[in-house]
PDB file of C-alpha atoms in Angstrom:
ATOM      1  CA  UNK A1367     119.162  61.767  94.845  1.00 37.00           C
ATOM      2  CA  UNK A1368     116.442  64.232  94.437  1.00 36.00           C
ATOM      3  CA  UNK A1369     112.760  63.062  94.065  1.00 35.00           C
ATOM      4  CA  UNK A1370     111.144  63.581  90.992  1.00 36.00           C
ATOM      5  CA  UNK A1371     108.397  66.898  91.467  1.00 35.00           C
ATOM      6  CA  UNK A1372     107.239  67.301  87.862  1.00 36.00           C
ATOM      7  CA  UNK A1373     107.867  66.464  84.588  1.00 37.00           C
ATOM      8  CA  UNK A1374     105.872  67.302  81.698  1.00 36.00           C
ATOM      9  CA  UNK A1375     105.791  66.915  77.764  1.00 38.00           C
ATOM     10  CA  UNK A1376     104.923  70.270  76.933  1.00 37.00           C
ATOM     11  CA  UNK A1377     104.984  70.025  72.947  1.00 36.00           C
ATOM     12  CA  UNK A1378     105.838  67.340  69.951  1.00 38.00           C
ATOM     13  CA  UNK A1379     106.753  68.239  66.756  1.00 38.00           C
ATOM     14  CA  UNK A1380     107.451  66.456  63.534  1.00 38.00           C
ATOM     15  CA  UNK A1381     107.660  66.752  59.685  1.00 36.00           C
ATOM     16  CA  UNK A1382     106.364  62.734  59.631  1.00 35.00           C
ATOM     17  CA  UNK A1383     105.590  59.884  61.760  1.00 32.00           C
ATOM     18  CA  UNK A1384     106.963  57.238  62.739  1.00 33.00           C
ATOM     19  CA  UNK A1385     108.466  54.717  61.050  1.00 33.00           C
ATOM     20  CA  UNK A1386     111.123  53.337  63.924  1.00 35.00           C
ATOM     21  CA  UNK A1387     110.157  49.401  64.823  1.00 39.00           C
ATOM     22  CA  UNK A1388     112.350  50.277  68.062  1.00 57.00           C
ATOM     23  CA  UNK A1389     113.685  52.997  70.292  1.00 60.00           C
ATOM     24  CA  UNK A1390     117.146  53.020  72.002  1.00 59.00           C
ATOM     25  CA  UNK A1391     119.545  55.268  73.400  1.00 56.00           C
ATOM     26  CA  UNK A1392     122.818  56.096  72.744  1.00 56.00           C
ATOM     27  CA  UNK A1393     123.767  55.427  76.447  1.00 55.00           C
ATOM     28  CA  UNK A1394     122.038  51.274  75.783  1.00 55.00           C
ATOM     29  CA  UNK A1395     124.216  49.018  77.808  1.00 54.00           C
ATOM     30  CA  UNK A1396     126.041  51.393  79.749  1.00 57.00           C
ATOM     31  CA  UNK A1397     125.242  52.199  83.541  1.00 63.00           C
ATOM     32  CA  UNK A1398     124.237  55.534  84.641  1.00 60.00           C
ATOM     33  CA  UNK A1399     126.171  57.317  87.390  1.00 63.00           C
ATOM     34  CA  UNK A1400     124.104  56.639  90.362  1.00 64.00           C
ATOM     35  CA  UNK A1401     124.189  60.896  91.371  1.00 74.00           C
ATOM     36  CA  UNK A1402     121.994  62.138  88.469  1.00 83.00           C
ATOM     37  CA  UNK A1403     118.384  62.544  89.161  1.00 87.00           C
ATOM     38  CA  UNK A1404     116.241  60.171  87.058  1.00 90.00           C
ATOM     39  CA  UNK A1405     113.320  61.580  85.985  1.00 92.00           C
ATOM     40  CA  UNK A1406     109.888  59.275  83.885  1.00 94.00           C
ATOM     41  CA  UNK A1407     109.310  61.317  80.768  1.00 94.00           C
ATOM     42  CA  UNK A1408     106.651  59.477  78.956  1.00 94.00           C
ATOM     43  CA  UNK A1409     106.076  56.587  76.716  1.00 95.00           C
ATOM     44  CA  UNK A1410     108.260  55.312  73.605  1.00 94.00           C
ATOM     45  CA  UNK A1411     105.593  56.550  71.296  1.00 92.00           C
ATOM     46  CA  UNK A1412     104.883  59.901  72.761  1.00 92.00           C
ATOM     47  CA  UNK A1413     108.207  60.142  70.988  1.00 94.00           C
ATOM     48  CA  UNK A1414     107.876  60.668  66.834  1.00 93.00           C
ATOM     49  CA  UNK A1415     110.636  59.466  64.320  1.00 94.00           C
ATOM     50  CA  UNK A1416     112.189  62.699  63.466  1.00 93.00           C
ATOM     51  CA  UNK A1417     110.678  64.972  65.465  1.00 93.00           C
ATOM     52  CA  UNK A1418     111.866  66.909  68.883  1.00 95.00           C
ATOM     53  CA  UNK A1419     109.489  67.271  72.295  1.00 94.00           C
ATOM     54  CA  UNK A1420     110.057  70.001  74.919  1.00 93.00           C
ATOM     55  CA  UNK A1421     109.929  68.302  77.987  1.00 92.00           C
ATOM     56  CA  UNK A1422     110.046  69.973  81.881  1.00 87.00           C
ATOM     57  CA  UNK A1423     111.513  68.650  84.167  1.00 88.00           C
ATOM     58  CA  UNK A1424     112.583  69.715  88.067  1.00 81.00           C
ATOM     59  CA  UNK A1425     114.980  72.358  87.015  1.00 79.00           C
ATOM     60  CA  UNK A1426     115.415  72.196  83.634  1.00 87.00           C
ATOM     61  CA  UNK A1427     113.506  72.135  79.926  1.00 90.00           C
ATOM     62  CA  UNK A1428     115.339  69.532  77.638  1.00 94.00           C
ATOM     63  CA  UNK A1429     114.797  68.965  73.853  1.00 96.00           C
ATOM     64  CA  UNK A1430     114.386  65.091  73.214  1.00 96.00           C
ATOM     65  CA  UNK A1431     114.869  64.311  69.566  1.00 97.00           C
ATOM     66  CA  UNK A1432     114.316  60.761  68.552  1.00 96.00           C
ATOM     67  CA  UNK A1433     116.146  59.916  64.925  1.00 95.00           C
ATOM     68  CA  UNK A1434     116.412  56.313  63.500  1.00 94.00           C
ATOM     69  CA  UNK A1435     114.838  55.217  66.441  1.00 93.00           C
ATOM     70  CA  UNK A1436     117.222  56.576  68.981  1.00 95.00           C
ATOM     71  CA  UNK A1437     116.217  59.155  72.034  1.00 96.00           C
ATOM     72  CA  UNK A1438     118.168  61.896  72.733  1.00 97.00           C
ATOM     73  CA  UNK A1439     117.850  64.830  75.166  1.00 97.00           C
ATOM     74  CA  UNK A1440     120.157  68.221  75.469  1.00 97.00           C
ATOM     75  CA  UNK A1441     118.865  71.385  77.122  1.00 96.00           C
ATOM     76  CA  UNK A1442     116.410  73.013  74.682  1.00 94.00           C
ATOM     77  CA  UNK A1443     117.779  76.194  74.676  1.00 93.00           C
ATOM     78  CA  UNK A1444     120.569  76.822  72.609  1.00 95.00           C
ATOM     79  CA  UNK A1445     124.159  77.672  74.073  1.00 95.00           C
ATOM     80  CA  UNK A1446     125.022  80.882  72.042  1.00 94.00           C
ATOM     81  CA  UNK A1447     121.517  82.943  72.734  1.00 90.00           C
ATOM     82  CA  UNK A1448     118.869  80.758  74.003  1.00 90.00           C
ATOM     83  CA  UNK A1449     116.866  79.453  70.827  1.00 92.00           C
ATOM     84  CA  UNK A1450     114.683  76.599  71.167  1.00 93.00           C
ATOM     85  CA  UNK A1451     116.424  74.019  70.127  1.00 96.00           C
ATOM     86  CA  UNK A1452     112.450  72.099  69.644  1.00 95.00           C
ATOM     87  CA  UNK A1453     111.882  74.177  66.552  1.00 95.00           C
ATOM     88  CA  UNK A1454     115.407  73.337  64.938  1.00 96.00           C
ATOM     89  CA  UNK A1455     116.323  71.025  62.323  1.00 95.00           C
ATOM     90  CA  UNK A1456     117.971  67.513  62.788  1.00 95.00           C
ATOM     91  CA  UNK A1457     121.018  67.181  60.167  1.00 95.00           C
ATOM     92  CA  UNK A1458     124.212  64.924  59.367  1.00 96.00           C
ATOM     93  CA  UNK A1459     126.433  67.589  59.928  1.00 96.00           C
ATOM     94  CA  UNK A1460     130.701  66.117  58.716  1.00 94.00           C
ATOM     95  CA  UNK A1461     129.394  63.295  59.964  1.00 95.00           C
ATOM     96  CA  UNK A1462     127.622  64.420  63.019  1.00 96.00           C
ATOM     97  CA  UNK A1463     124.102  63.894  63.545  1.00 97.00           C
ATOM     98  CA  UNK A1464     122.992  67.779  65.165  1.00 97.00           C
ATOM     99  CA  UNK A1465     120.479  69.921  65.637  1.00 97.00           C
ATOM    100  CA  UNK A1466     120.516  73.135  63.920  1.00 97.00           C
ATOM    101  CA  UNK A1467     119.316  76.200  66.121  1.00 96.00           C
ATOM    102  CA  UNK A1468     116.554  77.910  64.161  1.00 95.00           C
ATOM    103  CA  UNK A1469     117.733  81.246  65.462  1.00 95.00           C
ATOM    104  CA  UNK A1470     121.464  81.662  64.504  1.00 95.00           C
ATOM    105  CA  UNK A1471     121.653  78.207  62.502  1.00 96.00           C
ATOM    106  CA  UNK A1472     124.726  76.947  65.621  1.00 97.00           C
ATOM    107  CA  UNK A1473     124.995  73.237  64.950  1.00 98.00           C
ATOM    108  CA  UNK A1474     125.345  71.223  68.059  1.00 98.00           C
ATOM    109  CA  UNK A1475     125.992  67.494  68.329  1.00 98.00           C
ATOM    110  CA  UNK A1476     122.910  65.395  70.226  1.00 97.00           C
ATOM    111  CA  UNK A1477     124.909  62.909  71.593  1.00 96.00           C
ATOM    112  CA  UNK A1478     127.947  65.073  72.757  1.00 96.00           C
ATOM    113  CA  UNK A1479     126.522  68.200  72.940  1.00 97.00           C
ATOM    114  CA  UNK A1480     129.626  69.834  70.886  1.00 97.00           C
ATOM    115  CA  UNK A1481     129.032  73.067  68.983  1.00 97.00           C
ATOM    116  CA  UNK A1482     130.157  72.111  65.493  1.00 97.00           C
ATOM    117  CA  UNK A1483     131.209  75.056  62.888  1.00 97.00           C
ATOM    118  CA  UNK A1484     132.760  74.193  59.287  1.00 95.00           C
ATOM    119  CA  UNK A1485     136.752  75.562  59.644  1.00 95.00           C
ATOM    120  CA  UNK A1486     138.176  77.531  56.752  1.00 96.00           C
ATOM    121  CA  UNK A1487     139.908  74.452  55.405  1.00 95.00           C
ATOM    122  CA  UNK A1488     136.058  72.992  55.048  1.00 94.00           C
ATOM    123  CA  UNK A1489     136.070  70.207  57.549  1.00 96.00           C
ATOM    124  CA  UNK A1490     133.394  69.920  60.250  1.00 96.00           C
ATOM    125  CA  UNK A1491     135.053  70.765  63.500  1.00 96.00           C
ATOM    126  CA  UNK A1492     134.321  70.762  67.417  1.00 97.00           C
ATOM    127  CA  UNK A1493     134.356  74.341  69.717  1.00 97.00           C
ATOM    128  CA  UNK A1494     134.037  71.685  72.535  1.00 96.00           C
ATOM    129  CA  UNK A1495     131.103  70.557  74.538  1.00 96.00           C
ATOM    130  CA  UNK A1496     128.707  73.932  75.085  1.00 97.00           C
ATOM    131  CA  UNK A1497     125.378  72.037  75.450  1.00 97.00           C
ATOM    132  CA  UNK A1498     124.493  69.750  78.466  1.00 96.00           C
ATOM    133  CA  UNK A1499     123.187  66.832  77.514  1.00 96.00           C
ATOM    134  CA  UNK A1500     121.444  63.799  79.492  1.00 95.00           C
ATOM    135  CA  UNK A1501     121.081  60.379  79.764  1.00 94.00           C
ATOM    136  CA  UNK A1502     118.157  58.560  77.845  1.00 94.00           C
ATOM    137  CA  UNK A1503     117.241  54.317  79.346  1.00 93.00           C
ATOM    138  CA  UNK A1504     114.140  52.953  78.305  1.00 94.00           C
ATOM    139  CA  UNK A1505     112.209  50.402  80.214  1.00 93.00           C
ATOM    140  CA  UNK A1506     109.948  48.246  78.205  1.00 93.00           C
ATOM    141  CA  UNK A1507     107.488  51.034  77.231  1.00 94.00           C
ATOM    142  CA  UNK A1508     108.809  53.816  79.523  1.00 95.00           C
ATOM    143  CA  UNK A1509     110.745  56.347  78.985  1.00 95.00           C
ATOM    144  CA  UNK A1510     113.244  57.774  81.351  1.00 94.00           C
ATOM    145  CA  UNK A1511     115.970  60.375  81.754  1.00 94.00           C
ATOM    146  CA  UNK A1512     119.392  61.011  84.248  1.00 93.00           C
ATOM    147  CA  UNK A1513     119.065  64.906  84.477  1.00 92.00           C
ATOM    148  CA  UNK A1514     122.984  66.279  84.403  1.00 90.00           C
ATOM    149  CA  UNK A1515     123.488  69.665  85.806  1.00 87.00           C
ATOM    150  CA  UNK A1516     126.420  71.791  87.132  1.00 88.00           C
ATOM    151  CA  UNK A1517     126.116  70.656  90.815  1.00 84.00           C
ATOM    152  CA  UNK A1518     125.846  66.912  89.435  1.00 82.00           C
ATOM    153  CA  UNK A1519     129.180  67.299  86.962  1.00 83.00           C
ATOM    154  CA  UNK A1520     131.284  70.049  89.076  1.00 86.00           C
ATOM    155  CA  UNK A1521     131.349  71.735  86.050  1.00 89.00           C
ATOM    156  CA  UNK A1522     129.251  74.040  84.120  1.00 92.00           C
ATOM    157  CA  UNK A1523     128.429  74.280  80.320  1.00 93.00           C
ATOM    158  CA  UNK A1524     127.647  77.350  77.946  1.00 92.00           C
ATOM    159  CA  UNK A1525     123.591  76.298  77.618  1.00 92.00           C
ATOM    160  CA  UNK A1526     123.459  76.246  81.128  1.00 89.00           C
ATOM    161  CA  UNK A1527     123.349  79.539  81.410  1.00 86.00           C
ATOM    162  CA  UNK A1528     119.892  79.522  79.713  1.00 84.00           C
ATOM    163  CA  UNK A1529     118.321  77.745  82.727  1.00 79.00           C
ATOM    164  CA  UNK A1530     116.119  79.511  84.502  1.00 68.00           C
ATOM    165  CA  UNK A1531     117.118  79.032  88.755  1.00 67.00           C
ATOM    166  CA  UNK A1532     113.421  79.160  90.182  1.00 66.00           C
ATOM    167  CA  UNK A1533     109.639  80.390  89.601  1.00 67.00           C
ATOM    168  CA  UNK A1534     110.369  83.361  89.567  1.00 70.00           C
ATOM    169  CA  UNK A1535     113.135  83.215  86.700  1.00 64.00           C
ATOM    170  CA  UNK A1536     110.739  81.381  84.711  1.00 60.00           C
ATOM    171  CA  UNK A1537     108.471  83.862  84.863  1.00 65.00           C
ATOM    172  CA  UNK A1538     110.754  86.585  84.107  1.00 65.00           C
ATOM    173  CA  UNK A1539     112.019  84.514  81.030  1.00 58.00           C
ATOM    174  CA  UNK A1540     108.349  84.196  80.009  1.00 58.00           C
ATOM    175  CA  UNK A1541     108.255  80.318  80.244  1.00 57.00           C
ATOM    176  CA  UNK A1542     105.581  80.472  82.683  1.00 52.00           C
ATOM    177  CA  UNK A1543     104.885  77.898  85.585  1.00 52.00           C
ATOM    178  CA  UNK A1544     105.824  74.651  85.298  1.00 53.00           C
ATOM    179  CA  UNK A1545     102.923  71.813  84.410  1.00 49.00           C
ATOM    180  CA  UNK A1546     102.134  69.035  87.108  1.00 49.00           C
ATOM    181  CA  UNK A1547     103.084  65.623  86.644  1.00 48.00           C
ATOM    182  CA  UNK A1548     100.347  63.334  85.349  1.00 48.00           C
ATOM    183  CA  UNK A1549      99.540  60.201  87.867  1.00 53.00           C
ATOM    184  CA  UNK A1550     100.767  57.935  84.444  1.00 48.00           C
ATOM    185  CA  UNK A1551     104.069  59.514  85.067  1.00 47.00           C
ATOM    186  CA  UNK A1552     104.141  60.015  89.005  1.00 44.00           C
ATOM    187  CA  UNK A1553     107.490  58.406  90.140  1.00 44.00           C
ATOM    188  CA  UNK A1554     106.965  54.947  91.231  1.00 40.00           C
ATOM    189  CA  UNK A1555     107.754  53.729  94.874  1.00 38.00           C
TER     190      UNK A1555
END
């Protein structure tokens, strides 16, 4: 299991606050597998009702929506091209809550991580799962997530090409450095 290095809420945004009494996760109730990474990515109400957070962690950058009280978190940049998922819109898509990539309007499911597309016949259908998404558990007031990646699943997903591999990537993709971890989020031990 690899050791949490740094993990940062680099933005919030919302069109209102919060209105949710409670926060849960789709995942509630069901055990993580013990080979993802779990990483402390703040507290309950860093999170606003209706609004997404870019969030860095070792690795990655993940999108964490919260809607109707419930956390999720996909990699924020979308499968087809790379938009940030963060600045996207939240929608019932057929049925499907999604997020809507601002750059190319791709709908992708939060809690599957399926590209959605509306067929000829005008019913909501899935392309499959193209976005990786990851585990949300809260404790008490803490928020934490189970990073997935390819070496974690054996198997790698359309959004993961998006990720950049080291420093120098990041650079390249003009995210810049990564942020160090606050000592409110430090890993406990």
């Amino acid at each position: 299991m690899t050791t949490p290095s740094s993990t940062t809420i680099l933005s919030t945004s919302s069109s209102s606050p919060s209105t949710a009494s409670s926060t849960s996760s789709p995942f509630d109730g069901v055990t993580p597998p013990p080979h993802l990474p779990r990483f402390p990515i703040g507290k309950v109400d860093a999170f606003i009702e209706g609004g997404a957070s870019c969030v860095s962690v070792p690795d990655r950058t993940l999108a964490v929506f919260k809607n109707n009280g419930i956390l999720y978190a996909i990699d924020n940049r979308c499968y087809h091209s790379g938009g940030p998922l963060t600045e996207g819109d939240i929608e019932d898509y057929g049925g499907t809550l999604s997020v809507r990539c601002p750059w190319h309007s791709y709908h992708i499911a939060l809690e599957t991580g399926e590209g959605l597309y509306l067929s000829i016949d005008g019913h909501v259908k899935s392309k499959g799962v193209k976005q990786r998404t990851h585990r949300i558990e809260i404790e008490g007031n803490d928020v934490y997530v189970y990073v997935s990646s390819p070496e974690s699943t054996g198997s790698k997903l359309a959004s993961d090409h998006y990720e950049p591999k080291d420093e120098e990537e990041r650079k390249r993709m003009g995210l810049g450095a990564r942020l160090p971890l606050p000592d409110n989020m430090k890993p406990q031990t």
